[in-house]
PDB file of C-alpha atoms in Angstrom:
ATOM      1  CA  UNK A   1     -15.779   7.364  -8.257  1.00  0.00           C
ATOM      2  CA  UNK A   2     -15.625   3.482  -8.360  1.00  0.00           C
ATOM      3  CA  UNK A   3     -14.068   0.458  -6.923  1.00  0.00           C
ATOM      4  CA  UNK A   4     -14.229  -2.740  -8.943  1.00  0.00           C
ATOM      5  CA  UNK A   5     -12.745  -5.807  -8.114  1.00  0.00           C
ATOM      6  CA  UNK A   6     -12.776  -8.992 -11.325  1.00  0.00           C
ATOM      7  CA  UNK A   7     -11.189 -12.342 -10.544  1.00  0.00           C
ATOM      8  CA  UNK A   8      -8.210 -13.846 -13.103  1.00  0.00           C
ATOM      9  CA  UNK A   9      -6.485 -16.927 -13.275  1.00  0.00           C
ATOM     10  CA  UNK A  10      -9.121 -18.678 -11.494  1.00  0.00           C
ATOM     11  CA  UNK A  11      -9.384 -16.609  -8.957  1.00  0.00           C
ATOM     12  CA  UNK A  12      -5.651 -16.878  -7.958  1.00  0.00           C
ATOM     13  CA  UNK A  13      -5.085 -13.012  -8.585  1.00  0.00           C
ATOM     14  CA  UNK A  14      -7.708 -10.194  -7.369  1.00  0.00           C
ATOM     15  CA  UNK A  15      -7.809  -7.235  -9.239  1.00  0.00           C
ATOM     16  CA  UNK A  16      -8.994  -4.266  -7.686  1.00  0.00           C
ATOM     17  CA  UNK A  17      -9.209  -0.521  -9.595  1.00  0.00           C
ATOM     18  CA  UNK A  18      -9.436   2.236  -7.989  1.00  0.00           C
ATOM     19  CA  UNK A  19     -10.917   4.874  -9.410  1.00  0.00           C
ATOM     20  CA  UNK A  20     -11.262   8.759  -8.403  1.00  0.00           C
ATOM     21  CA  UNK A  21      -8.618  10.026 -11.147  1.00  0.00           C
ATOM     22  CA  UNK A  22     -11.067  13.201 -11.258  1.00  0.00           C
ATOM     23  CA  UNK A  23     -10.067  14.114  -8.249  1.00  0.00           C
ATOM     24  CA  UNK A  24      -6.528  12.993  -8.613  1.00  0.00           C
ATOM     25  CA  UNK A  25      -7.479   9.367  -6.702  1.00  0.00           C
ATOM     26  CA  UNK A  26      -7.673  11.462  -3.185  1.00  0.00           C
ATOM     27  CA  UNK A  27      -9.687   9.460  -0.287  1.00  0.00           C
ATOM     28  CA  UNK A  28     -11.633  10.536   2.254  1.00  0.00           C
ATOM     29  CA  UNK A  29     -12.923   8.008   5.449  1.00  0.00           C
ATOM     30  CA  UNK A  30     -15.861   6.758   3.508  1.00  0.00           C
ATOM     31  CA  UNK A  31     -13.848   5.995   0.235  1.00  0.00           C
ATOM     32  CA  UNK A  32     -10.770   4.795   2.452  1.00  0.00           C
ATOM     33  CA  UNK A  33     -13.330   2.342   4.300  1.00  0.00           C
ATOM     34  CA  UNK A  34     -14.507   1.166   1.028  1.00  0.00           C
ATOM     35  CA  UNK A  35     -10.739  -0.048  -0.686  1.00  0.00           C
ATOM     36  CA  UNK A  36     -10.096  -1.572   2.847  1.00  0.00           C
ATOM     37  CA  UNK A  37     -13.183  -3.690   2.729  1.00  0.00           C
ATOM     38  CA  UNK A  38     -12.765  -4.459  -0.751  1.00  0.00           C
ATOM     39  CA  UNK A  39      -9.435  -5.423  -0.173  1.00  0.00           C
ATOM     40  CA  UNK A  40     -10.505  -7.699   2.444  1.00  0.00           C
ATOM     41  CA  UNK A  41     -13.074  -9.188   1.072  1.00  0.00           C
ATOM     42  CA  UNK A  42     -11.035 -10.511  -2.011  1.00  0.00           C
ATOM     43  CA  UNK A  43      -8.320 -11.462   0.093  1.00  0.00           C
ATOM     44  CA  UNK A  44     -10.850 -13.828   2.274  1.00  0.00           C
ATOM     45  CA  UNK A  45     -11.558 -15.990  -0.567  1.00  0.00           C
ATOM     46  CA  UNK A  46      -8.906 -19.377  -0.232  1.00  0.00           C
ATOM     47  CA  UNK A  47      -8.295 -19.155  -3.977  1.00  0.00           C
ATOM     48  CA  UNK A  48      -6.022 -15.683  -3.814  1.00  0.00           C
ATOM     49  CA  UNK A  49      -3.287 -15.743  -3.450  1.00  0.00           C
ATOM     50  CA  UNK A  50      -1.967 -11.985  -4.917  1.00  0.00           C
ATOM     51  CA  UNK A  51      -3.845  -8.622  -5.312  1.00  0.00           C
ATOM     52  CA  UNK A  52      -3.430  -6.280  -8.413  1.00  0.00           C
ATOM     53  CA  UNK A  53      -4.577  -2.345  -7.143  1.00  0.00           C
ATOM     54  CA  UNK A  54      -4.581  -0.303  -9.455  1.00  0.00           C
ATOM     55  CA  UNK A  55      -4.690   3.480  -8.830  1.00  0.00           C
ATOM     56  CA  UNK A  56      -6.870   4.564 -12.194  1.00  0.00           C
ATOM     57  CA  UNK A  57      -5.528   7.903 -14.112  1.00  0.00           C
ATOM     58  CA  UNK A  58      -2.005   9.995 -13.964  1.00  0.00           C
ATOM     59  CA  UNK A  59      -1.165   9.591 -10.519  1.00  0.00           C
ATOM     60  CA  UNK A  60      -1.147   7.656  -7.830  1.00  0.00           C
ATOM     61  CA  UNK A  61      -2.875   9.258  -5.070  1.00  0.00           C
ATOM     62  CA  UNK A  62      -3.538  13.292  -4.808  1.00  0.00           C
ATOM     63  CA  UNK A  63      -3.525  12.602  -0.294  1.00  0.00           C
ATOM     64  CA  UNK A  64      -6.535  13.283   1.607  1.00  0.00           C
ATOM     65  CA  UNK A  65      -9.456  15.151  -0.488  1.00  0.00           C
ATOM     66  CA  UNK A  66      -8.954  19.042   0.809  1.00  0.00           C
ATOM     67  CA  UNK A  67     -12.790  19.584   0.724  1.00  0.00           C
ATOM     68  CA  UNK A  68     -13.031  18.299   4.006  1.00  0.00           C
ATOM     69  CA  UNK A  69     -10.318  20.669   5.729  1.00  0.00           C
ATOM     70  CA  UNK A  70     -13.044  22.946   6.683  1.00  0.00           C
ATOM     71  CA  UNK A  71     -14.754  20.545   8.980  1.00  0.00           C
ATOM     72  CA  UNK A  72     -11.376  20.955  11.237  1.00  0.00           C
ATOM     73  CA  UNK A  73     -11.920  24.204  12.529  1.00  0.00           C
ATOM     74  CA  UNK A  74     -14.897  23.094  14.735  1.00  0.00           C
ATOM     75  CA  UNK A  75     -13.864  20.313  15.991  1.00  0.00           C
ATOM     76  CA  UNK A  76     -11.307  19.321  19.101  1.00  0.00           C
ATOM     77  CA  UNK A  77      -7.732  17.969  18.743  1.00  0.00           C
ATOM     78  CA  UNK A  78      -8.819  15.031  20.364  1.00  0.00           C
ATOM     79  CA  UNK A  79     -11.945  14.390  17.860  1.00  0.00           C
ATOM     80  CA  UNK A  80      -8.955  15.239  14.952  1.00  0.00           C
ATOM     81  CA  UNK A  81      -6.519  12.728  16.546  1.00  0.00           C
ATOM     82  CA  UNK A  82      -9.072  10.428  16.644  1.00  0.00           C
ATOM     83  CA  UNK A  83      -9.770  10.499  13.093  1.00  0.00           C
ATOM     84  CA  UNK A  84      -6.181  10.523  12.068  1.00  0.00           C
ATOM     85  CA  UNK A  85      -5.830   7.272  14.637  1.00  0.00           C
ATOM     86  CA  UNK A  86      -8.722   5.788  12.468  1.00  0.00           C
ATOM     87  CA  UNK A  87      -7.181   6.468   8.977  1.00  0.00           C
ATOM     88  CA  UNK A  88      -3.721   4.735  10.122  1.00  0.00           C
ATOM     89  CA  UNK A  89      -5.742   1.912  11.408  1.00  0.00           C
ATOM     90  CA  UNK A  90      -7.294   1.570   7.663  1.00  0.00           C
ATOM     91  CA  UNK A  91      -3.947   1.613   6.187  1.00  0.00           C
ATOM     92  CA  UNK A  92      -2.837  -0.942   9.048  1.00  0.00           C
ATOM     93  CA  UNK A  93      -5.591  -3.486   8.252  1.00  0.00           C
ATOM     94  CA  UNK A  94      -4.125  -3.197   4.380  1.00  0.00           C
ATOM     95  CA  UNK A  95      -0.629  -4.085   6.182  1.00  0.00           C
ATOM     96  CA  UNK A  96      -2.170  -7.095   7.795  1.00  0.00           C
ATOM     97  CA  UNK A  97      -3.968  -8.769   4.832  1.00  0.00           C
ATOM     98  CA  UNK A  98      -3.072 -12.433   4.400  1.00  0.00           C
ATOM     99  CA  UNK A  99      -1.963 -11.630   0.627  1.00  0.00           C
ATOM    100  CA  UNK A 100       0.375  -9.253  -0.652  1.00  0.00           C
ATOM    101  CA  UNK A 101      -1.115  -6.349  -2.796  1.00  0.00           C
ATOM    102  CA  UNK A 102       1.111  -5.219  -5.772  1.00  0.00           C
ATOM    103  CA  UNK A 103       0.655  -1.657  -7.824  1.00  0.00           C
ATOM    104  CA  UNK A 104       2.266   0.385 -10.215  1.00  0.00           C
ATOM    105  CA  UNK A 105       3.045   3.705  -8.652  1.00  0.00           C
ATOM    106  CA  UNK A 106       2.932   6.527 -11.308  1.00  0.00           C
ATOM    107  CA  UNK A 107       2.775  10.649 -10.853  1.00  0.00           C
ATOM    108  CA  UNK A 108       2.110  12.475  -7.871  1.00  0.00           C
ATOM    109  CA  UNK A 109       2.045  10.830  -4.367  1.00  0.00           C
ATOM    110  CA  UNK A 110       0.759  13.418  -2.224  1.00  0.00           C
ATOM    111  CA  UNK A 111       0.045  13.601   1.592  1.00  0.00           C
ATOM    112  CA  UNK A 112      -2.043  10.397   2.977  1.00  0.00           C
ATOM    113  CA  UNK A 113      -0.448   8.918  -0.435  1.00  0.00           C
ATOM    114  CA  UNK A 114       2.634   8.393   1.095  1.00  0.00           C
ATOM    115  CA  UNK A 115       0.526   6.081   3.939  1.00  0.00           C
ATOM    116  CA  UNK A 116      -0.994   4.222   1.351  1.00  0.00           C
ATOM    117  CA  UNK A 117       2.321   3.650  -0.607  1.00  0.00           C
ATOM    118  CA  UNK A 118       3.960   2.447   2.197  1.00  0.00           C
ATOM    119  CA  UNK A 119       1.051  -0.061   3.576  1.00  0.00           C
ATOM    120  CA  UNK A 120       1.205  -2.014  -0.103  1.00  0.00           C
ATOM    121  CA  UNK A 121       3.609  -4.849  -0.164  1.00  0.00           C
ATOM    122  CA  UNK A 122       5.515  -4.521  -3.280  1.00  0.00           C
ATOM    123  CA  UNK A 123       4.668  -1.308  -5.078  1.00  0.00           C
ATOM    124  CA  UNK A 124       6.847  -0.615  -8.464  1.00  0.00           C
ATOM    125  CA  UNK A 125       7.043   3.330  -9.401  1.00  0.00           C
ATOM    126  CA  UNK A 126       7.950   4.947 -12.578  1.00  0.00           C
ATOM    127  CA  UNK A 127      10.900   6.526 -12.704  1.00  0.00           C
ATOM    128  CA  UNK A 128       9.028   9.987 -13.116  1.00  0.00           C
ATOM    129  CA  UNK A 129       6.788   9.450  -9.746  1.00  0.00           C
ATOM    130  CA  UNK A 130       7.086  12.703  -7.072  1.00  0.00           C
ATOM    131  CA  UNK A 131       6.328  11.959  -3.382  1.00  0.00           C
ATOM    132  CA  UNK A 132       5.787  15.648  -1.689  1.00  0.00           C
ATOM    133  CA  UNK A 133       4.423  16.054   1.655  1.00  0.00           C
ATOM    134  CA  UNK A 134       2.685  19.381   1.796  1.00  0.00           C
ATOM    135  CA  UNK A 135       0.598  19.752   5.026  1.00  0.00           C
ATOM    136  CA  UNK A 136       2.618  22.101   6.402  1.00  0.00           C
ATOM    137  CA  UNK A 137       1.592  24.758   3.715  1.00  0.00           C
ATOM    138  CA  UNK A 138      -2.003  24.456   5.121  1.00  0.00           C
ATOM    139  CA  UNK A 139      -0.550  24.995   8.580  1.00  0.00           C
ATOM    140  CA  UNK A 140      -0.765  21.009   9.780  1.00  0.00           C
ATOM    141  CA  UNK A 141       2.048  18.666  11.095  1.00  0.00           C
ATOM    142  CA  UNK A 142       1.667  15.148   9.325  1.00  0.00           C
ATOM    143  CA  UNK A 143       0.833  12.664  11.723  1.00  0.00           C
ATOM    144  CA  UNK A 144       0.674   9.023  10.760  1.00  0.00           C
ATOM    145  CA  UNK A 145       1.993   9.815   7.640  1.00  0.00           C
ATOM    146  CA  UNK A 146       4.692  11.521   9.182  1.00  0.00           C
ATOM    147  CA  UNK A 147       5.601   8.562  11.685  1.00  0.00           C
ATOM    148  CA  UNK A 148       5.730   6.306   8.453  1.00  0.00           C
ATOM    149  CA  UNK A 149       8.258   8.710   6.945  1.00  0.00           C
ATOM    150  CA  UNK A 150      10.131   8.957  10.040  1.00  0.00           C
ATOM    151  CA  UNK A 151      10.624   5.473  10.767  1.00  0.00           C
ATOM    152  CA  UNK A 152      11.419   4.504   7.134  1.00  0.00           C
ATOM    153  CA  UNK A 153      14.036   7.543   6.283  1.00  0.00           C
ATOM    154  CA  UNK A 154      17.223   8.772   7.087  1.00  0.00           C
ATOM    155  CA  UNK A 155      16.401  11.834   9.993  1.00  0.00           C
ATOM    156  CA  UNK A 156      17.551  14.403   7.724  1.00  0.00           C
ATOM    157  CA  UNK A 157      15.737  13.389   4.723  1.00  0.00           C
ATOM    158  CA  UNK A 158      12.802  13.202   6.926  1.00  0.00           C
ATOM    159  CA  UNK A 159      12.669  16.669   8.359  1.00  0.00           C
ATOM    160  CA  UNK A 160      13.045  17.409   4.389  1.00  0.00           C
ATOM    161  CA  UNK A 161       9.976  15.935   3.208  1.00  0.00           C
ATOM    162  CA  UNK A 162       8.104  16.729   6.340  1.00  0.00           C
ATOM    163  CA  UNK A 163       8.294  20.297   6.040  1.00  0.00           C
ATOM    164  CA  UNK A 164       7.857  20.274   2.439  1.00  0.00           C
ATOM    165  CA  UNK A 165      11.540  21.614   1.940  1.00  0.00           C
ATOM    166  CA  UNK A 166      11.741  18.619  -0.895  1.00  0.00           C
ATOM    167  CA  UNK A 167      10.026  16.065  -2.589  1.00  0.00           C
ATOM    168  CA  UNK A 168      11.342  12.571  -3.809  1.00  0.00           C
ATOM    169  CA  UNK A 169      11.826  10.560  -6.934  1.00  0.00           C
ATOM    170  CA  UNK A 170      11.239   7.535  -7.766  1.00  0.00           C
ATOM    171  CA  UNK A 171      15.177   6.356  -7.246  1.00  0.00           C
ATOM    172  CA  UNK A 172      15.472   7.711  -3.614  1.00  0.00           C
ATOM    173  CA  UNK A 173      11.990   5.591  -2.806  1.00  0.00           C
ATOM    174  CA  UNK A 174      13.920   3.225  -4.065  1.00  0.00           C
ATOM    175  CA  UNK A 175      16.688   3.943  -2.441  1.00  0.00           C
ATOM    176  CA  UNK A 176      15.294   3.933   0.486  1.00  0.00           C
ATOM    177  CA  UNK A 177      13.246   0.854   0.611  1.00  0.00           C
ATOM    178  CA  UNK A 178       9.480   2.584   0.010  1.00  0.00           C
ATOM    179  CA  UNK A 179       9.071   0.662  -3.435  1.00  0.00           C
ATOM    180  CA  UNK A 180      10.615  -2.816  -4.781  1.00  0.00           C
ATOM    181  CA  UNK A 181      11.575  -1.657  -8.463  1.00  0.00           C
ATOM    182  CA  UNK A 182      11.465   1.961 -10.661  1.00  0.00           C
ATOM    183  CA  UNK A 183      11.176   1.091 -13.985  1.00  0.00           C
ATOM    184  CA  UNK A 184      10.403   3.901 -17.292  1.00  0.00           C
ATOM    185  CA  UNK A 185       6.697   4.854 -17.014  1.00  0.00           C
ATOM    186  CA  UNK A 186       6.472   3.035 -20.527  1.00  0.00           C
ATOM    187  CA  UNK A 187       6.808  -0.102 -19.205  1.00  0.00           C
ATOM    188  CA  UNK A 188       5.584   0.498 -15.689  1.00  0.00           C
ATOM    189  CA  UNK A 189       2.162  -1.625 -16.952  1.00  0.00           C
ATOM    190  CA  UNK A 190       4.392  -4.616 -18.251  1.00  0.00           C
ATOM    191  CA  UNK A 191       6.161  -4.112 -14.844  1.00  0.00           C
ATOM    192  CA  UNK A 192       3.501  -4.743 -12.802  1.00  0.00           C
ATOM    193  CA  UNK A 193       1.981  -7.825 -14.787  1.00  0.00           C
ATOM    194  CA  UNK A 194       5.206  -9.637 -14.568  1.00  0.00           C
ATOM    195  CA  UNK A 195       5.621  -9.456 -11.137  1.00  0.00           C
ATOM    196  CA  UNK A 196       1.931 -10.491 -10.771  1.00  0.00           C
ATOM    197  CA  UNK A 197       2.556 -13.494 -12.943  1.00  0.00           C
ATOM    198  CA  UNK A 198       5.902 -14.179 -10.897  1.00  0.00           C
ATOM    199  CA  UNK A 199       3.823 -14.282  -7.489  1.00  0.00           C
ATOM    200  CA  UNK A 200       0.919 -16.019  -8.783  1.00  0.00           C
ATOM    201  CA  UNK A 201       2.741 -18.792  -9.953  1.00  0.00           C
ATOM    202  CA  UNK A 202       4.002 -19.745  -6.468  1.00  0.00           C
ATOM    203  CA  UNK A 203       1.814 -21.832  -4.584  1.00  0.00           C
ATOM    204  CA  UNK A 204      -0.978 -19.692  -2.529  1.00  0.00           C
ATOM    205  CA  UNK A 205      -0.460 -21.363   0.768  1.00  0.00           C
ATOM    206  CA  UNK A 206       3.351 -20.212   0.830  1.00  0.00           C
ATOM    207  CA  UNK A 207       2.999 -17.028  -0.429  1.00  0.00           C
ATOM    208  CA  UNK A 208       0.262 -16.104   2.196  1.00  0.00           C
ATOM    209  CA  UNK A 209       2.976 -17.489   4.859  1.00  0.00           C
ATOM    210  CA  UNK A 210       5.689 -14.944   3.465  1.00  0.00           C
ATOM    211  CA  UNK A 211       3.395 -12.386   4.663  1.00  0.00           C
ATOM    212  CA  UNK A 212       2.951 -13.752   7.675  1.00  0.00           C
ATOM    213  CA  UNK A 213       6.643 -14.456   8.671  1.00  0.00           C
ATOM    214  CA  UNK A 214       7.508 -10.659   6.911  1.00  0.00           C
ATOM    215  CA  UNK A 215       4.235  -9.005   8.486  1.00  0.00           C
ATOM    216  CA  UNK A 216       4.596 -10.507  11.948  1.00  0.00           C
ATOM    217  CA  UNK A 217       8.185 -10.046  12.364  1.00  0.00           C
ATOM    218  CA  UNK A 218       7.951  -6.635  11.862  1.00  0.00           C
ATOM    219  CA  UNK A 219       4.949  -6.142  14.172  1.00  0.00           C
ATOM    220  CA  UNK A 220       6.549  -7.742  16.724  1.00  0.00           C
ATOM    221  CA  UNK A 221      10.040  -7.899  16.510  1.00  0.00           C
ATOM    222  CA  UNK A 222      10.051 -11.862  17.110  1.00  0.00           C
ATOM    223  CA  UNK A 223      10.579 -14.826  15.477  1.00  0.00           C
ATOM    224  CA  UNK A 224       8.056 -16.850  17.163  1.00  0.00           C
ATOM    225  CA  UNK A 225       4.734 -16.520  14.595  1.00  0.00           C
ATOM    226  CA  UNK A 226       7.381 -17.279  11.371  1.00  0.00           C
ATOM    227  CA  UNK A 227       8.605 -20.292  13.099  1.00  0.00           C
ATOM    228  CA  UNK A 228       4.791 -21.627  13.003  1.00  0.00           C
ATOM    229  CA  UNK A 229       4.152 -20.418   9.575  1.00  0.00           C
ATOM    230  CA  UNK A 230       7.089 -21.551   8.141  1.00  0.00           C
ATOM    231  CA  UNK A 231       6.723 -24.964   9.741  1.00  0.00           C
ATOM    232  CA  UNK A 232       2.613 -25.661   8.638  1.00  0.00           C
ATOM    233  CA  UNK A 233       4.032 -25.075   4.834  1.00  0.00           C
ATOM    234  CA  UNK A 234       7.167 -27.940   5.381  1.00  0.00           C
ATOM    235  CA  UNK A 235       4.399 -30.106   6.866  1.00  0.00           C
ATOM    236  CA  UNK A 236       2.152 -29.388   3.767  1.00  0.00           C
ATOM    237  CA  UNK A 237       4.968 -29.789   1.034  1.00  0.00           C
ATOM    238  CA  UNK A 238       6.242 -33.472   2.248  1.00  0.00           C
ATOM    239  CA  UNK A 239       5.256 -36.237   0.835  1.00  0.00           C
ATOM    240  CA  UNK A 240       4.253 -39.042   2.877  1.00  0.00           C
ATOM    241  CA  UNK A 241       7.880 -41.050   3.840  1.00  0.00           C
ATOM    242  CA  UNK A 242       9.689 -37.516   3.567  1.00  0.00           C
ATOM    243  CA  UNK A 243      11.597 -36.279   0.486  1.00  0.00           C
ATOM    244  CA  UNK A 244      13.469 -38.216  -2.049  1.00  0.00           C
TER     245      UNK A 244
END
């Protein structure tokens, strides 16, 4: 297993690889911990502006690595709720990054896969990628994964995926707002590099205040934090004597 993270275009795009394609790129805390920080720690330096993640081997993410399940037995619901409270938090701190993270989204998406799908900005699937949900074969009820899925999905399609009656393609995550583009897996590389190119050629200092006026408006509900971030960019972008 490895995460690397290289620098391009002068450190305007981070590119981070993800790498655990031998167990189908499944997480557990300590590897989840790791992306997050890595994240992080590219997205601190003033020079990015965009991150590439890429999700190394056939699929996207196998869900939560099974070899812990028999931990769960011994312990209390409230020392399991914990944990799943800690997981979502992860996935919340990839929300709240001051850059948006782009990645191609390719094979299975399975479980906690679904979390991490929907906590990257602007993923773009192949048209052959399978989001199942199958918990509920072990005997578990998805928790954050399964708020995600409720909040984002029609009810009905919901209680599909949630008890594993279904699984979806890449056209109904389109369809229903969990990924920005499906393209043929062919080009799903070529995909991703334009829209990398396309974000890293807008000035870092606006693109970091999309996220801010997208992230905090949907955290909140308000207007109030895009207002500010909005208005430090105008201030920034006129000249001295306004604009001619």
């Amino acid at each position: 297993m490895a995460i690397t993270l290289t620098r391009e275009r002068n450190g305007c795009v981070a590119h981070i690889r993800y790498d655990n394609a031998a167990r189908g790129n499944s997480f557990d805390g300590e590897l989840l911990g790791e992306l997050v920080d890595t994240l992080e720690a590219a997205a601190l330096d003033p020079m990015c502006s965009v991150i590439r993640l890429d999700m190394a081997g056939r699929h996207f993410c196998g869900g939560w690595d099974t070899t812990s399940f028999g931990d769960l037995s011994a312990s209390t619901a409230e020392s399991v709720a914990a944990a799943l409270r800690s997981s979502d938090e992860m996935l919340g701190r990839i929300r709240r990054l001051p850059v948006p993270v782009v990645a191609g989204v390719r094979g299975q998406v399975i479980g906690f896969g679904a979390g991490l799908l929907s906590a990257v900005h602007l993923p773009v699937a192949a048209a052959d990628t399978r989001l199942s949900l199958p918990e509920v074969r072990f005997g578990f009820a998805p928790a954050g994964v399964g708020h995600t899925i409720a909040q984002a999905l029609p009810r009905a399609q919901a209680y599909a995926l949630l008890t594993g009656a279904t699984t979806a393609s890449g056209s109904q995550l389109l369809a229903w707002g969990l990924v920005t583009r499906v393209v043929p897996e062919t080009e799903l590389e070529t995909a991703v590099h334009e829209l990398v190119e396309t974000l890293a050629a807008v000035p870092g200092q606006a693109l970091r205040a999309v996220v801010k006026v997208v992230e905090s408006s949907l955290a909140t509900g308000s207007a109030d934090e895009s207002y500010l971030a909005s208005a430090r960019t105008i201030v920034a972008g006129v000249p001295a004597g306004g604009v001619r």
